Protein backbone atom coordinates (compact mmCIF):
# COMPACT_ATOMS: atom_id res chain seq x y z
CA MET A 1 -3.41 27.02 12.36
CA PRO A 2 -0.68 25.56 10.15
CA ARG A 3 -0.40 25.36 6.38
CA ILE A 4 0.31 21.75 5.42
CA LEU A 5 1.50 20.03 2.26
CA TYR A 6 0.44 16.38 2.28
CA ALA A 7 2.29 14.41 -0.41
CA ILE A 8 1.17 10.94 -1.51
CA GLN A 9 2.92 8.21 -3.48
CA GLY A 10 0.31 7.34 -6.11
CA THR A 11 1.75 3.98 -7.24
CA GLY A 12 -0.70 1.31 -6.13
CA ASN A 13 -3.82 2.11 -4.15
CA GLY A 14 -2.70 1.80 -0.53
CA HIS A 15 -1.32 5.31 -0.04
CA LEU A 16 -4.38 6.87 -1.66
CA SER A 17 -6.72 4.72 0.43
CA ARG A 18 -5.05 5.98 3.59
CA ALA A 19 -5.35 9.57 2.35
CA LEU A 20 -9.15 9.23 2.20
CA ASP A 21 -9.19 9.39 6.00
CA ILE A 22 -6.06 11.41 6.70
CA VAL A 23 -6.72 14.45 4.49
CA PRO A 24 -10.15 15.31 5.99
CA LEU A 25 -8.65 15.03 9.48
CA LEU A 26 -5.77 17.31 8.51
CA GLN A 27 -8.24 19.80 7.04
CA GLN A 28 -9.89 20.02 10.46
CA ARG A 29 -6.53 20.85 12.04
CA ALA A 30 -5.00 23.26 9.52
CA SER A 31 -5.83 26.56 7.86
CA ARG A 32 -4.79 25.07 4.53
CA VAL A 33 -4.00 21.58 3.28
CA ASP A 34 -2.60 21.17 -0.21
CA VAL A 35 -2.33 17.66 -1.65
CA LEU A 36 0.40 16.36 -3.96
CA VAL A 37 0.17 13.03 -5.78
CA SER A 38 3.05 11.56 -7.80
CA GLY A 39 3.47 8.42 -9.87
CA PRO A 40 1.41 6.64 -12.55
CA PRO A 41 -2.39 6.93 -12.43
CA ALA A 42 -3.98 4.73 -9.74
CA ASP A 43 -7.41 3.16 -9.44
CA ILE A 44 -8.77 5.35 -6.64
CA THR A 45 -10.32 8.78 -7.24
CA LEU A 46 -9.72 11.23 -4.42
CA PRO A 47 -12.79 13.23 -3.28
CA PHE A 48 -10.77 16.39 -2.61
CA PRO A 49 -8.66 18.72 -4.79
CA VAL A 50 -5.11 17.73 -5.73
CA ARG A 51 -3.00 20.85 -6.17
CA PHE A 52 0.17 19.19 -7.44
CA ARG A 53 0.31 16.19 -9.79
CA CYS A 54 3.85 15.03 -10.43
CA HIS A 55 5.54 12.38 -12.53
CA GLY A 56 7.69 11.38 -9.57
CA LEU A 57 9.45 8.03 -9.38
CA GLY A 58 6.84 5.30 -9.66
CA PHE A 59 7.15 1.53 -10.01
CA ILE A 60 5.35 -0.41 -12.75
CA PHE A 61 4.03 -3.88 -11.97
CA GLY A 62 5.00 -6.79 -14.21
CA LYS A 63 2.90 -9.78 -15.20
CA LYS A 64 4.81 -12.67 -13.61
CA GLY A 65 4.77 -11.71 -9.96
CA GLY A 66 7.25 -8.83 -9.69
CA VAL A 67 8.19 -5.29 -10.61
CA ASN A 68 8.83 -4.67 -14.31
CA PHE A 69 12.17 -2.91 -13.98
CA VAL A 70 12.54 -2.28 -17.73
CA LYS A 71 9.26 -0.37 -17.92
CA THR A 72 9.87 1.23 -14.54
CA PHE A 73 13.21 2.71 -15.53
CA TRP A 74 11.94 3.57 -19.02
CA GLN A 75 9.28 5.84 -17.55
CA LEU A 76 11.71 7.53 -15.16
CA ASN A 77 12.50 10.95 -16.55
CA SER A 78 15.34 12.33 -14.47
CA ALA A 79 15.15 15.80 -16.03
CA ALA A 80 11.43 16.02 -15.25
CA PHE A 81 11.99 14.71 -11.72
CA LEU A 82 14.67 17.31 -11.01
CA ARG A 83 12.45 20.04 -12.45
CA GLU A 84 9.57 18.95 -10.20
CA ILE A 85 11.87 19.06 -7.17
CA ARG A 86 13.09 22.56 -8.00
CA GLN A 87 9.61 23.93 -8.70
CA LEU A 88 7.76 22.56 -5.69
CA PRO A 89 7.37 25.43 -3.17
CA VAL A 90 7.89 23.42 0.03
CA GLU A 91 9.17 26.49 1.87
CA SER A 92 5.65 27.99 1.62
CA TYR A 93 4.30 25.50 4.18
CA ASP A 94 4.58 25.20 7.93
CA LEU A 95 4.71 21.42 7.62
CA VAL A 96 5.40 18.93 4.83
CA ILE A 97 4.07 15.40 5.40
CA SER A 98 5.13 12.67 2.99
CA ASP A 99 3.53 9.27 2.53
CA PHE A 100 6.59 7.78 0.83
CA GLU A 101 6.45 10.51 -1.83
CA PRO A 102 9.84 11.38 -3.36
CA VAL A 103 9.29 14.78 -5.03
CA SER A 104 8.29 16.52 -1.79
CA ALA A 105 10.94 14.68 0.23
CA TRP A 106 13.80 15.61 -2.10
CA ALA A 107 12.51 19.17 -2.51
CA CYS A 108 12.68 19.50 1.28
CA GLN A 109 16.14 17.92 1.29
CA LEU A 110 17.34 20.42 -1.32
CA ARG A 111 16.03 23.43 0.62
CA LYS A 112 16.80 22.05 4.09
CA VAL A 113 13.11 22.11 5.02
CA PRO A 114 11.86 19.48 7.53
CA CYS A 115 9.84 16.67 5.97
CA VAL A 116 7.84 14.29 8.14
CA ALA A 117 7.10 10.72 7.06
CA LEU A 118 3.63 9.37 7.80
CA SER A 119 3.78 6.02 6.09
CA HIS A 120 3.98 2.27 6.28
CA GLN A 121 7.52 2.37 4.93
CA SER A 122 8.69 4.27 8.02
CA ALA A 123 7.52 1.39 10.18
CA VAL A 124 9.15 -1.20 7.90
CA LEU A 125 12.49 0.55 8.35
CA SER A 126 12.28 0.35 12.15
CA ASP A 127 14.86 -1.86 13.82
CA TYR A 128 11.99 -3.47 15.75
CA ALA A 129 9.88 -4.44 12.71
CA PRO A 130 10.06 -8.00 11.31
CA ARG A 131 12.44 -8.64 8.43
CA PRO A 132 12.89 -11.57 6.05
CA ALA A 133 15.42 -14.23 6.95
CA ARG A 134 17.47 -13.24 3.94
CA GLU A 135 18.41 -9.58 4.22
CA ASP A 136 18.36 -7.39 1.10
CA LEU A 137 20.81 -4.54 1.70
CA ILE A 138 20.11 -2.93 -1.67
CA GLY A 139 16.35 -3.14 -1.21
CA ARG A 140 16.62 -1.68 2.28
CA ALA A 141 18.83 1.15 1.01
CA VAL A 142 16.32 1.98 -1.75
CA LEU A 143 13.51 2.01 0.80
CA ARG A 144 15.49 4.30 3.11
CA HIS A 145 16.65 6.81 0.49
CA TYR A 146 13.72 6.83 -1.96
CA ALA A 147 11.97 9.59 0.01
CA PRO A 148 14.34 10.94 2.70
CA VAL A 149 12.69 12.53 5.75
CA THR A 150 13.61 14.16 9.05
CA ALA A 151 11.04 12.42 11.30
CA HIS A 152 9.14 9.13 11.18
CA TYR A 153 5.58 8.13 12.09
CA GLY A 154 4.76 4.64 10.89
CA PHE A 155 1.94 2.15 10.46
CA HIS A 156 2.38 -1.64 10.51
CA PHE A 157 0.45 -4.84 11.15
CA ASP A 158 1.35 -4.67 14.84
CA GLN A 159 2.73 -2.07 17.24
CA TYR A 160 6.34 -3.21 17.37
CA GLU A 161 7.50 -0.02 19.15
CA PRO A 162 5.86 3.19 20.46
CA GLY A 163 6.49 5.04 17.18
CA ILE A 164 4.63 2.39 15.18
CA HIS A 165 0.85 2.38 15.02
CA THR A 166 -1.67 -0.17 13.78
CA PRO A 167 -3.06 0.33 10.25
CA VAL A 168 -5.30 3.16 9.13
CA ILE A 169 -8.50 1.29 8.27
CA ARG A 170 -10.48 3.70 6.12
CA ARG A 171 -14.00 4.62 7.07
CA GLN A 172 -15.52 2.79 4.07
CA VAL A 173 -14.05 -0.48 5.40
CA ARG A 174 -14.91 0.15 9.04
CA GLU A 175 -18.54 0.63 8.04
CA LEU A 176 -18.77 -2.65 6.10
CA THR A 177 -20.72 -5.61 7.45
CA PRO A 178 -18.69 -8.75 6.70
CA THR A 179 -20.52 -11.78 5.29
CA ASN A 180 -19.42 -15.04 3.67
CA GLU A 181 -20.85 -15.74 0.22
CA GLY A 182 -18.28 -18.45 -0.50
CA HIS A 183 -16.04 -16.79 -3.09
CA TYR A 184 -12.37 -15.85 -2.72
CA THR A 185 -11.27 -12.32 -3.55
CA VAL A 186 -7.97 -12.17 -5.44
CA TYR A 187 -5.79 -9.10 -5.92
CA LEU A 188 -2.35 -9.91 -7.34
CA PRO A 189 -1.48 -6.90 -9.54
CA ALA A 190 1.92 -8.24 -10.54
CA PHE A 191 0.32 -11.20 -12.40
CA ASP A 192 -1.49 -10.94 -15.72
CA GLU A 193 -5.00 -12.27 -16.32
CA GLU A 194 -3.91 -15.35 -18.29
CA THR A 195 -1.48 -16.51 -15.60
CA LEU A 196 -4.00 -16.01 -12.79
CA VAL A 197 -6.83 -17.80 -14.56
CA LYS A 198 -4.62 -20.76 -15.43
CA ARG A 199 -3.15 -21.15 -11.94
CA LEU A 200 -6.37 -20.59 -10.01
CA ARG A 201 -8.36 -23.06 -12.12
CA TYR A 202 -5.56 -25.58 -11.66
CA LEU A 203 -5.59 -25.01 -7.91
CA SER A 204 -9.35 -25.53 -7.67
CA SER A 205 -11.93 -26.02 -10.40
CA SER A 206 -14.83 -25.64 -7.96
CA THR A 207 -13.82 -22.62 -5.85
CA ARG A 208 -15.30 -19.34 -7.03
CA TRP A 209 -12.44 -16.92 -7.61
CA ASP A 210 -13.24 -13.21 -7.88
CA VAL A 211 -10.12 -11.69 -9.45
CA PHE A 212 -9.40 -7.97 -9.70
CA SER A 213 -6.74 -7.30 -12.33
CA LYS A 214 -4.84 -4.12 -13.21
CA HIS A 215 -4.25 -5.65 -16.64
CA SER A 216 -7.94 -6.08 -17.57
CA VAL A 217 -10.22 -3.43 -19.05
CA GLN A 218 -13.49 -5.40 -19.01
CA GLU A 219 -15.08 -8.18 -17.00
CA SER A 220 -14.69 -11.75 -18.24
CA GLU A 221 -15.69 -15.25 -17.07
CA HIS A 222 -13.38 -18.28 -17.25
CA GLY A 223 -15.30 -21.18 -15.73
CA ASN A 224 -15.08 -20.69 -11.98
CA VAL A 225 -12.84 -17.62 -12.33
CA ARG A 226 -14.31 -14.16 -12.81
CA VAL A 227 -11.85 -11.41 -13.78
CA ARG A 228 -12.75 -7.75 -13.29
CA PRO A 229 -10.95 -4.44 -13.71
CA VAL A 230 -9.92 -2.85 -10.42
CA SER A 231 -12.80 -0.81 -9.03
CA GLY A 232 -12.93 0.54 -5.51
CA ALA A 233 -16.61 -0.07 -4.80
CA ALA A 234 -16.73 -3.50 -6.46
CA PHE A 235 -13.54 -4.58 -4.72
CA LEU A 236 -14.80 -3.58 -1.28
CA ALA A 237 -18.10 -5.40 -1.88
CA SER A 238 -16.22 -8.54 -2.94
CA LEU A 239 -13.81 -8.25 -0.01
CA ALA A 240 -16.57 -7.85 2.56
CA SER A 241 -18.57 -10.83 1.28
CA SER A 242 -15.65 -13.20 0.62
CA ALA A 243 -14.67 -16.45 2.32
CA GLY A 244 -11.02 -15.45 2.09
CA VAL A 245 -8.51 -13.17 0.40
CA LEU A 246 -5.53 -14.09 -1.79
CA CYS A 247 -3.35 -11.07 -2.43
CA GLY A 248 0.15 -9.65 -2.57
CA ALA A 249 2.07 -8.81 0.57
CA GLY A 250 1.26 -5.13 0.37
CA PHE A 251 -0.09 -3.33 3.39
CA GLU A 252 -3.60 -1.93 3.02
CA THR A 253 -5.36 -4.90 1.41
CA PRO A 254 -3.99 -7.49 3.90
CA ALA A 255 -4.73 -5.11 6.80
CA GLU A 256 -8.31 -4.59 5.61
CA ALA A 257 -8.81 -8.33 5.12
CA LEU A 258 -7.55 -9.01 8.65
CA PHE A 259 -9.75 -6.26 10.08
CA LEU A 260 -12.82 -7.77 8.37
CA GLY A 261 -12.05 -11.20 9.83
CA LYS A 262 -11.18 -12.86 6.51
CA LYS A 263 -8.73 -15.71 6.23
CA LEU A 264 -5.74 -14.47 4.29
CA LEU A 265 -2.89 -15.85 2.21
CA VAL A 266 -0.26 -13.62 0.63
CA VAL A 267 2.15 -13.92 -2.29
CA PRO A 268 4.96 -11.34 -1.94
CA MET A 269 5.93 -9.49 -5.08
CA LYS A 270 9.34 -10.56 -6.39
CA HIS A 271 12.30 -8.20 -5.94
CA GLN A 272 10.29 -5.99 -3.61
CA TYR A 273 11.94 -5.60 -0.22
CA GLU A 274 8.96 -3.95 1.44
CA GLN A 275 6.71 -6.88 0.55
CA ALA A 276 9.31 -9.33 1.83
CA CYS A 277 9.23 -7.46 5.16
CA ASN A 278 5.43 -7.43 5.15
CA ALA A 279 5.39 -11.16 4.49
CA ALA A 280 7.68 -11.71 7.49
CA ALA A 281 5.35 -9.64 9.68
CA LEU A 282 2.24 -11.45 8.45
CA ALA A 283 3.89 -14.84 8.94
CA ARG A 284 4.64 -13.84 12.54
CA LEU A 285 0.92 -13.17 13.00
CA GLY A 286 0.09 -16.61 11.59
CA VAL A 287 -0.85 -15.69 8.01
CA PRO A 288 0.36 -18.27 5.45
CA VAL A 289 2.84 -16.99 2.85
CA VAL A 290 3.88 -18.55 -0.46
CA LYS A 291 6.56 -17.23 -2.79
CA SER A 292 4.62 -17.95 -5.98
CA LEU A 293 1.66 -19.79 -7.48
CA LYS A 294 3.87 -22.59 -8.80
CA ASP A 295 3.13 -26.28 -8.25
CA LYS A 296 5.55 -26.61 -5.32
CA HIS A 297 3.34 -24.30 -3.25
CA LEU A 298 0.00 -25.92 -4.10
CA ASP A 299 -0.09 -27.96 -0.90
CA VAL A 300 -0.02 -24.77 1.19
CA LEU A 301 -2.66 -23.14 -0.99
CA ASP A 302 -4.90 -26.19 -0.87
CA SER A 303 -4.53 -26.50 2.90
CA TRP A 304 -5.46 -22.84 3.27
CA LEU A 305 -8.57 -23.35 1.16
CA GLN A 306 -9.65 -26.39 3.12
CA THR A 307 -8.72 -25.58 6.71
CA GLY A 308 -7.47 -21.97 6.82
CA ARG A 309 -8.82 -19.70 9.56
CA PRO A 310 -8.88 -15.93 10.08
CA VAL A 311 -6.14 -14.42 12.23
CA PRO A 312 -7.66 -12.22 14.95
CA VAL A 313 -6.37 -8.63 15.17
CA GLN A 314 -7.29 -5.46 17.02
CA TYR A 315 -7.09 -2.36 14.82
CA PRO A 316 -8.75 0.52 16.71
CA ASP A 317 -9.26 3.86 14.97
CA GLN A 318 -6.13 5.77 16.03
CA THR A 319 -5.72 8.05 13.02
CA ALA A 320 -6.85 11.29 14.66
CA ALA A 321 -4.69 10.61 17.73
CA VAL A 322 -1.63 9.91 15.56
CA LEU A 323 -2.13 13.17 13.66
CA ASP A 324 -2.54 15.12 16.89
CA LYS A 325 0.69 13.62 18.20
CA LEU A 326 2.51 14.43 14.95
CA LEU A 327 1.34 18.06 14.94
CA LEU A 328 2.14 18.55 18.60
CA GLU A 329 5.67 17.20 18.20
CA GLN A 330 6.47 18.75 14.82
CA LEU A 331 4.70 22.09 15.26
CA PRO A 332 4.83 22.77 19.01
CA VAL A 333 4.17 26.50 18.54
CA LEU A 334 1.41 26.25 15.95
CA ALA A 335 -0.34 23.04 17.08
């Protein structure tokens, strides 16, 4: 059985959420699975050991709807990144799998060791995946070269080609029983609490908004808007019992909302090519997309509140089959 290094991009919660299902399945198929996590601390605690914790190359969210590039580049330590690349023993493994994780990918590149992508970003880069009307050549280049790999296995909102699979819906979500208690779950990590409260109350003073904010350390009430720190269990409970979900155009949260049969509206993060691609894919499915929470988009938001409907999807549990395919193709002797 193979020895596997599974490397996870820790910025945001989506990659870690996917790992909750993938790592146990890999452990069933390998003699040893070591986990690497890089980037700033996230909001999800992994229930298995993490052997390598790296600084990596993470992105820091801003407070007005985009990436804070000043803080992002301030926290990039090139000397530390190069040291992490040199010190990571990728040659000790039969297989390195990267979920958009740069330290492992560049360490493999340096030593000419194969590195396999198992990520949403791999699917976004496919020529068959939806793209925004306005192409971003720089954003696409960053996405392609951030974590270079030798083979691609991707997840997206739909199966646009044979190498693309529908989302990994983690077991905790598959086991939920959806209800509708009337509130709307909000997760827009690139906006601060003050901005969200102001805009949501202006949008509707009667709708109950349940906001999860990366910028808040304690729960607070603002009329019909409740703001809470990001918590996995609380967020899932809110998501499952919501009337709808307002979130960024990431991958895992929209996919989980669709799977649970929730009506969904997304606000893509500014200057983030991946989210622009996700928004294009969601729009193709019939999910409404707005560029911001500004007044000019209020008609779309109000219409969604009043008449929006869930978009039906079929997301079967394919994770084990995808891993079996990956191992068979990448480790034909050992698999």
